Tab-separated table of C-alpha atoms and ligand atoms in Angstrom:
chain	number	residue	atom	x	y	z
A	730	MET	CA	18.233	-24.437	-20.908
A	731	LYS	CA	21.859	-24.602	-19.397
A	732	LEU	CA	22.459	-28.029	-18.140
A	733	ALA	CA	25.071	-29.337	-15.710
A	734	VAL	CA	25.481	-33.120	-15.970
A	735	PHE	CA	26.868	-34.785	-12.724
A	736	VAL	CA	28.715	-38.150	-13.452
A	737	SER	CA	30.936	-40.769	-11.920
A	738	GLY	CA	31.540	-43.422	-14.426
A	739	ARG	CA	31.379	-44.268	-18.107
A	740	GLY	CA	28.792	-41.686	-19.067
A	741	SER	CA	26.727	-43.336	-21.814
A	742	ASN	CA	23.723	-41.421	-20.463
A	743	LEU	CA	25.743	-38.244	-20.852
A	744	ARG	CA	26.436	-39.198	-24.400
A	745	ALA	CA	22.693	-39.763	-25.024
A	746	ILE	CA	21.851	-36.494	-23.716
A	747	TYR	CA	24.482	-34.903	-26.176
A	748	GLU	CA	23.208	-36.961	-29.125
A	749	HIS	CA	19.614	-36.031	-28.830
A	750	PRO	CA	18.598	-33.552	-31.413
A	751	ALA	CA	17.155	-31.244	-28.260
A	752	HIS	CA	20.793	-30.661	-27.404
A	753	GLY	CA	21.639	-27.458	-28.935
A	754	SER	CA	18.068	-26.317	-29.300
A	755	SER	CA	15.965	-26.942	-26.371
A	756	TYR	CA	18.972	-27.382	-23.760
A	757	ARG	CA	22.743	-27.519	-24.056
A	758	VAL	CA	25.354	-29.194	-21.557
A	759	GLU	CA	27.277	-26.334	-20.195
A	760	ALA	CA	29.289	-28.348	-17.488
A	761	VAL	CA	30.097	-31.970	-16.744
A	762	ILE	CA	31.049	-32.428	-13.042
A	763	SER	CA	32.341	-35.388	-11.511
A	764	ASP	CA	33.341	-36.791	-8.046
A	765	LYS	CA	36.286	-38.431	-9.779
A	766	ALA	CA	39.308	-36.759	-11.016
A	767	GLU	CA	38.915	-38.665	-14.315
A	768	CYS	CA	36.267	-41.042	-15.566
A	769	GLY	CA	35.039	-42.149	-18.991
A	770	ALA	CA	32.173	-39.162	-18.969
A	771	PHE	CA	34.826	-36.638	-18.809
A	772	GLU	CA	36.265	-37.923	-22.088
A	773	ILE	CA	32.891	-37.516	-23.695
A	774	ALA	CA	32.491	-34.043	-22.432
A	775	ARG	CA	35.818	-33.067	-23.648
A	776	SER	CA	35.107	-34.546	-27.344
A	777	TYR	CA	32.187	-31.878	-26.974
A	778	SER	CA	34.528	-29.126	-25.821
A	779	THR	CA	32.349	-28.869	-22.607
A	780	PRO	CA	34.249	-27.626	-19.476
A	781	THR	CA	34.586	-30.377	-16.549
A	782	TYR	CA	35.038	-29.984	-13.192
A	783	VAL	CA	35.772	-31.888	-9.949
A	784	CYS	CA	32.762	-31.559	-7.722
A	785	CYS	CA	34.010	-31.816	-4.279
A	786	GLU	CA	37.138	-31.796	-2.028
A	787	LYS	CA	37.857	-33.618	1.235
A	788	ARG	CA	38.066	-31.408	4.302
A	789	GLU	CA	40.122	-32.185	7.249
A	790	ASP	CA	37.566	-33.847	9.133
A	791	GLY	CA	37.106	-36.365	6.148
A	792	THR	CA	33.631	-34.829	5.028
A	793	ARG	CA	33.397	-33.380	1.390
A	794	SER	CA	32.853	-29.724	0.589
A	795	PHE	CA	30.908	-29.293	-2.732
A	796	ALA	CA	31.904	-25.628	-2.837
A	797	PRO	CA	33.925	-26.192	-6.251
A	798	ALA	CA	30.406	-27.795	-7.721
A	799	SER	CA	28.703	-24.667	-6.399
A	800	ALA	CA	31.257	-22.429	-7.986
A	801	ALA	CA	30.979	-24.252	-11.423
A	802	LEU	CA	27.272	-24.106	-11.502
A	803	LYS	CA	27.468	-20.121	-10.796
A	804	GLU	CA	30.263	-19.808	-13.096
A	805	ARG	CA	28.519	-21.654	-16.143
A	806	GLU	CA	24.842	-20.023	-15.083
A	807	ILE	CA	23.577	-23.414	-15.225
A	808	ASP	CA	19.503	-23.587	-14.909
A	809	VAL	CA	19.195	-27.335	-14.507
A	810	VAL	CA	21.372	-30.084	-12.925
A	811	ALA	CA	21.171	-33.727	-14.293
A	812	LEU	CA	22.547	-36.414	-12.462
A	813	ALA	CA	23.630	-39.422	-14.898
A	814	GLY	CA	25.424	-42.273	-12.917
A	815	PHE	CA	26.489	-39.872	-10.305
A	816	LEU	CA	26.897	-41.891	-7.027
A	817	LYS	CA	27.084	-39.345	-4.384
A	818	LEU	CA	24.355	-37.497	-2.591
A	819	VAL	CA	23.793	-34.067	-3.852
A	820	PRO	CA	24.334	-31.542	-0.686
A	821	PRO	CA	21.366	-29.394	0.587
A	822	GLU	CA	23.166	-26.179	-0.277
A	823	ILE	CA	22.735	-27.326	-4.098
A	824	LEU	CA	19.508	-28.758	-3.501
A	825	GLY	CA	18.466	-25.465	-2.039
A	826	ALA	CA	19.709	-23.333	-4.721
A	827	TYR	CA	18.156	-25.796	-7.552
A	828	ARG	CA	14.845	-26.637	-5.976
A	829	ASP	CA	12.880	-28.982	-8.258
A	830	ARG	CA	15.652	-28.598	-10.934
A	831	VAL	CA	17.803	-31.596	-9.919
A	832	PHE	CA	16.780	-34.651	-11.905
A	833	ASN	CA	18.411	-38.138	-11.403
A	834	VAL	CA	18.145	-41.189	-13.516
A	835	HIS	CA	17.655	-44.578	-11.849
A	836	PRO	CA	17.775	-47.819	-13.559
A	837	ALA	CA	14.656	-49.611	-12.216
A	838	LEU	CA	11.003	-48.669	-11.677
A	839	LEU	CA	11.015	-46.535	-8.170
A	840	PRO	CA	9.886	-46.861	-5.474
A	841	SER	CA	11.275	-50.221	-5.962
A	842	PHE	CA	14.723	-51.244	-6.196
A	843	GLY	CA	16.197	-48.184	-4.963
A	844	GLY	CA	17.936	-46.529	-2.177
A	845	ALA	CA	21.416	-46.475	-0.620
A	846	GLY	CA	23.546	-48.855	-2.192
A	847	MET	CA	21.252	-49.590	-5.137
A	848	TYR	CA	23.000	-48.485	-8.109
A	849	GLY	CA	24.492	-49.825	-11.477
A	850	MET	CA	24.654	-53.884	-11.639
A	851	ARG	CA	23.384	-54.174	-8.059
A	852	VAL	CA	20.038	-52.865	-9.035
A	853	HIS	CA	19.779	-55.280	-11.990
A	854	ARG	CA	20.807	-58.359	-9.793
A	855	ALA	CA	18.310	-57.579	-7.064
A	856	VAL	CA	15.491	-57.092	-10.283
A	857	PHE	CA	16.640	-60.406	-11.698
A	858	GLU	CA	16.768	-62.343	-8.305
A	859	SER	CA	13.104	-60.859	-7.415
A	860	GLY	CA	11.827	-62.722	-10.599
A	861	ALA	CA	10.159	-59.430	-11.636
A	862	LYS	CA	8.805	-59.599	-15.189
A	863	ILE	CA	9.273	-55.899	-15.938
A	864	SER	CA	11.813	-53.315	-15.148
A	865	GLY	CA	12.588	-50.117	-16.620
A	866	ALA	CA	14.092	-46.484	-16.037
A	867	THR	CA	12.939	-43.788	-13.798
A	868	ILE	CA	13.423	-40.034	-13.952
A	869	HIS	CA	12.861	-38.143	-10.949
A	870	LEU	CA	13.672	-34.947	-8.875
A	871	ALA	CA	16.436	-35.554	-6.579
A	872	ASP	CA	16.304	-34.681	-2.573
A	873	GLU	CA	18.327	-35.387	0.418
A	874	GLU	CA	17.873	-39.210	0.077
A	875	TYR	CA	19.026	-41.750	-2.619
A	876	ASP	CA	16.659	-42.216	-5.096
A	877	ARG	CA	13.720	-40.486	-3.450
A	878	GLY	CA	11.838	-37.297	-4.716
A	879	PRO	CA	8.923	-37.118	-7.065
A	880	ILE	CA	8.788	-39.257	-10.078
A	881	VAL	CA	8.833	-37.393	-13.266
A	882	ALA	CA	8.921	-40.132	-15.871
A	883	GLN	CA	9.144	-43.646	-16.306
A	884	ALA	CA	9.375	-46.367	-18.932
A	885	CYS	CA	8.944	-50.152	-18.972
A	886	VAL	CA	10.873	-52.873	-20.322
A	887	ASP	CA	9.828	-56.522	-20.625
A	888	ILE	CA	12.439	-58.726	-18.871
A	889	ALA	CA	10.455	-61.921	-18.546
A	890	ASP	CA	12.760	-63.650	-20.966
A	891	ALA	CA	15.927	-61.980	-19.675
A	892	ASP	CA	18.319	-64.766	-18.576
A	893	SER	CA	20.921	-62.562	-16.602
A	894	PRO	CA	21.310	-59.269	-14.746
A	895	GLU	CA	23.528	-58.117	-17.682
A	896	GLU	CA	20.833	-58.653	-20.183
A	897	ILE	CA	18.447	-56.622	-18.080
A	898	ALA	CA	20.983	-53.871	-17.670
A	899	ARG	CA	21.453	-53.751	-21.496
A	900	ARG	CA	17.421	-53.517	-22.095
A	901	VAL	CA	17.061	-50.848	-19.355
A	902	LEU	CA	20.157	-48.697	-20.498
A	903	GLU	CA	18.628	-48.459	-23.908
A	904	VAL	CA	15.303	-47.084	-22.482
A	905	GLU	CA	17.460	-44.784	-20.226
A	906	HIS	CA	19.162	-43.272	-23.220
A	907	ARG	CA	15.611	-42.513	-24.995
A	908	LEU	CA	13.824	-41.373	-21.677
A	909	TYR	CA	16.402	-39.024	-20.122
A	910	PRO	CA	16.986	-36.795	-23.075
A	911	GLU	CA	13.493	-36.634	-23.888
A	912	THR	CA	12.326	-35.669	-20.391
A	913	LEU	CA	15.138	-32.791	-20.063
A	914	ALA	CA	13.750	-31.542	-23.649
A	915	ARG	CA	10.133	-31.484	-22.083
A	916	VAL	CA	11.314	-29.605	-18.778
A	917	ALA	CA	13.472	-27.123	-21.123
A	918	GLU	CA	10.252	-26.436	-22.961
A	919	ASN	CA	8.345	-25.561	-19.669
A	920	ASN	CA	6.045	-28.878	-19.375
A	921	LEU	CA	7.010	-29.947	-15.970
A	922	SER	CA	4.546	-28.813	-12.974
A	923	ILE	CA	4.867	-29.818	-9.489
A	924	SER	CA	2.054	-29.540	-7.049
A	925	ASP	CA	1.734	-31.144	-3.556
A	926	GLY	CA	4.929	-33.114	-4.060
A	927	ARG	CA	3.548	-34.814	-7.341
A	928	ALA	CA	5.702	-34.007	-10.606
A	929	THR	CA	3.349	-33.787	-13.751
A	930	LEU	CA	4.911	-33.629	-17.294
A	931	LYS	CA	2.352	-32.138	-19.536
A	932	PRO	CA	1.755	-34.247	-22.806
B	991	GAR	C1	23.036	-45.682	-15.342
B	991	GAR	O1	22.249	-46.909	-15.681
B	991	GAR	C2	22.321	-44.869	-14.304
B	991	GAR	O2	20.864	-45.225	-14.265
B	991	GAR	C3	22.733	-45.761	-12.992
B	991	GAR	O3	24.199	-45.931	-13.380
B	991	GAR	C4	24.325	-45.928	-14.490
B	991	GAR	C5	25.456	-45.128	-15.173
B	991	GAR	O4	25.681	-45.430	-16.536
B	991	GAR	N1	22.397	-44.975	-11.894
B	991	GAR	C6	22.160	-45.416	-10.885
B	991	GAR	O5	22.250	-46.585	-10.442
B	991	GAR	C7	21.868	-44.388	-9.511
B	991	GAR	N2	21.006	-45.090	-8.528
B	991	GAR	P1	26.252	-44.145	-17.364
B	991	GAR	O6	27.439	-43.599	-16.555
B	991	GAR	O7	26.845	-45.147	-18.601
B	991	GAR	O8	25.430	-43.304	-17.717
């Protein structure tokens, strides 16, 4: 399965996707695409000799064209898109071309603690302030809204004794790094089925 990973920041999930034994057997990262001209994730991509692309360009009216991303997906013959800390909404033309093949990782147990503006440390601060005793990671199919779309996989982490949002972030990130590559490997092995808007990963 040829994978494109969309990123905006440091790229620790991208690294986990590379480092999983499934990379090179079940899936391979063929493109790393960012809304930033440069970011930590690009450095990781270059260390694996993966081509990097800037996904979008500003039009005169201030909106963004994702034509460069669409061209990169075509050029690299991408099968599946994995959003890994990508902070923009994926536009309808890419969601349409990759129906049920655009995945996202979110650092909380959706449908709680998601939506516009809920990313990175903001999520962990909200979880900490809520007094929740568990958090976790969610892999879901992306749609036109932030953090919506059928849930594919989740893993919990005990945060009852976590004394800061930073500690929650550390524990959740560990879970993300395991769950995302494992889920992508199972997708590559054709273990995902979708019916009536529900996604099921076969055991
Ligand atoms: C990850 O924790 C990811 O779940 C989160 O951003 C971080 C990116 O880290 N994504 C969101 O909050 C999206 N709503 P990384 O660049 O080190 O993979």
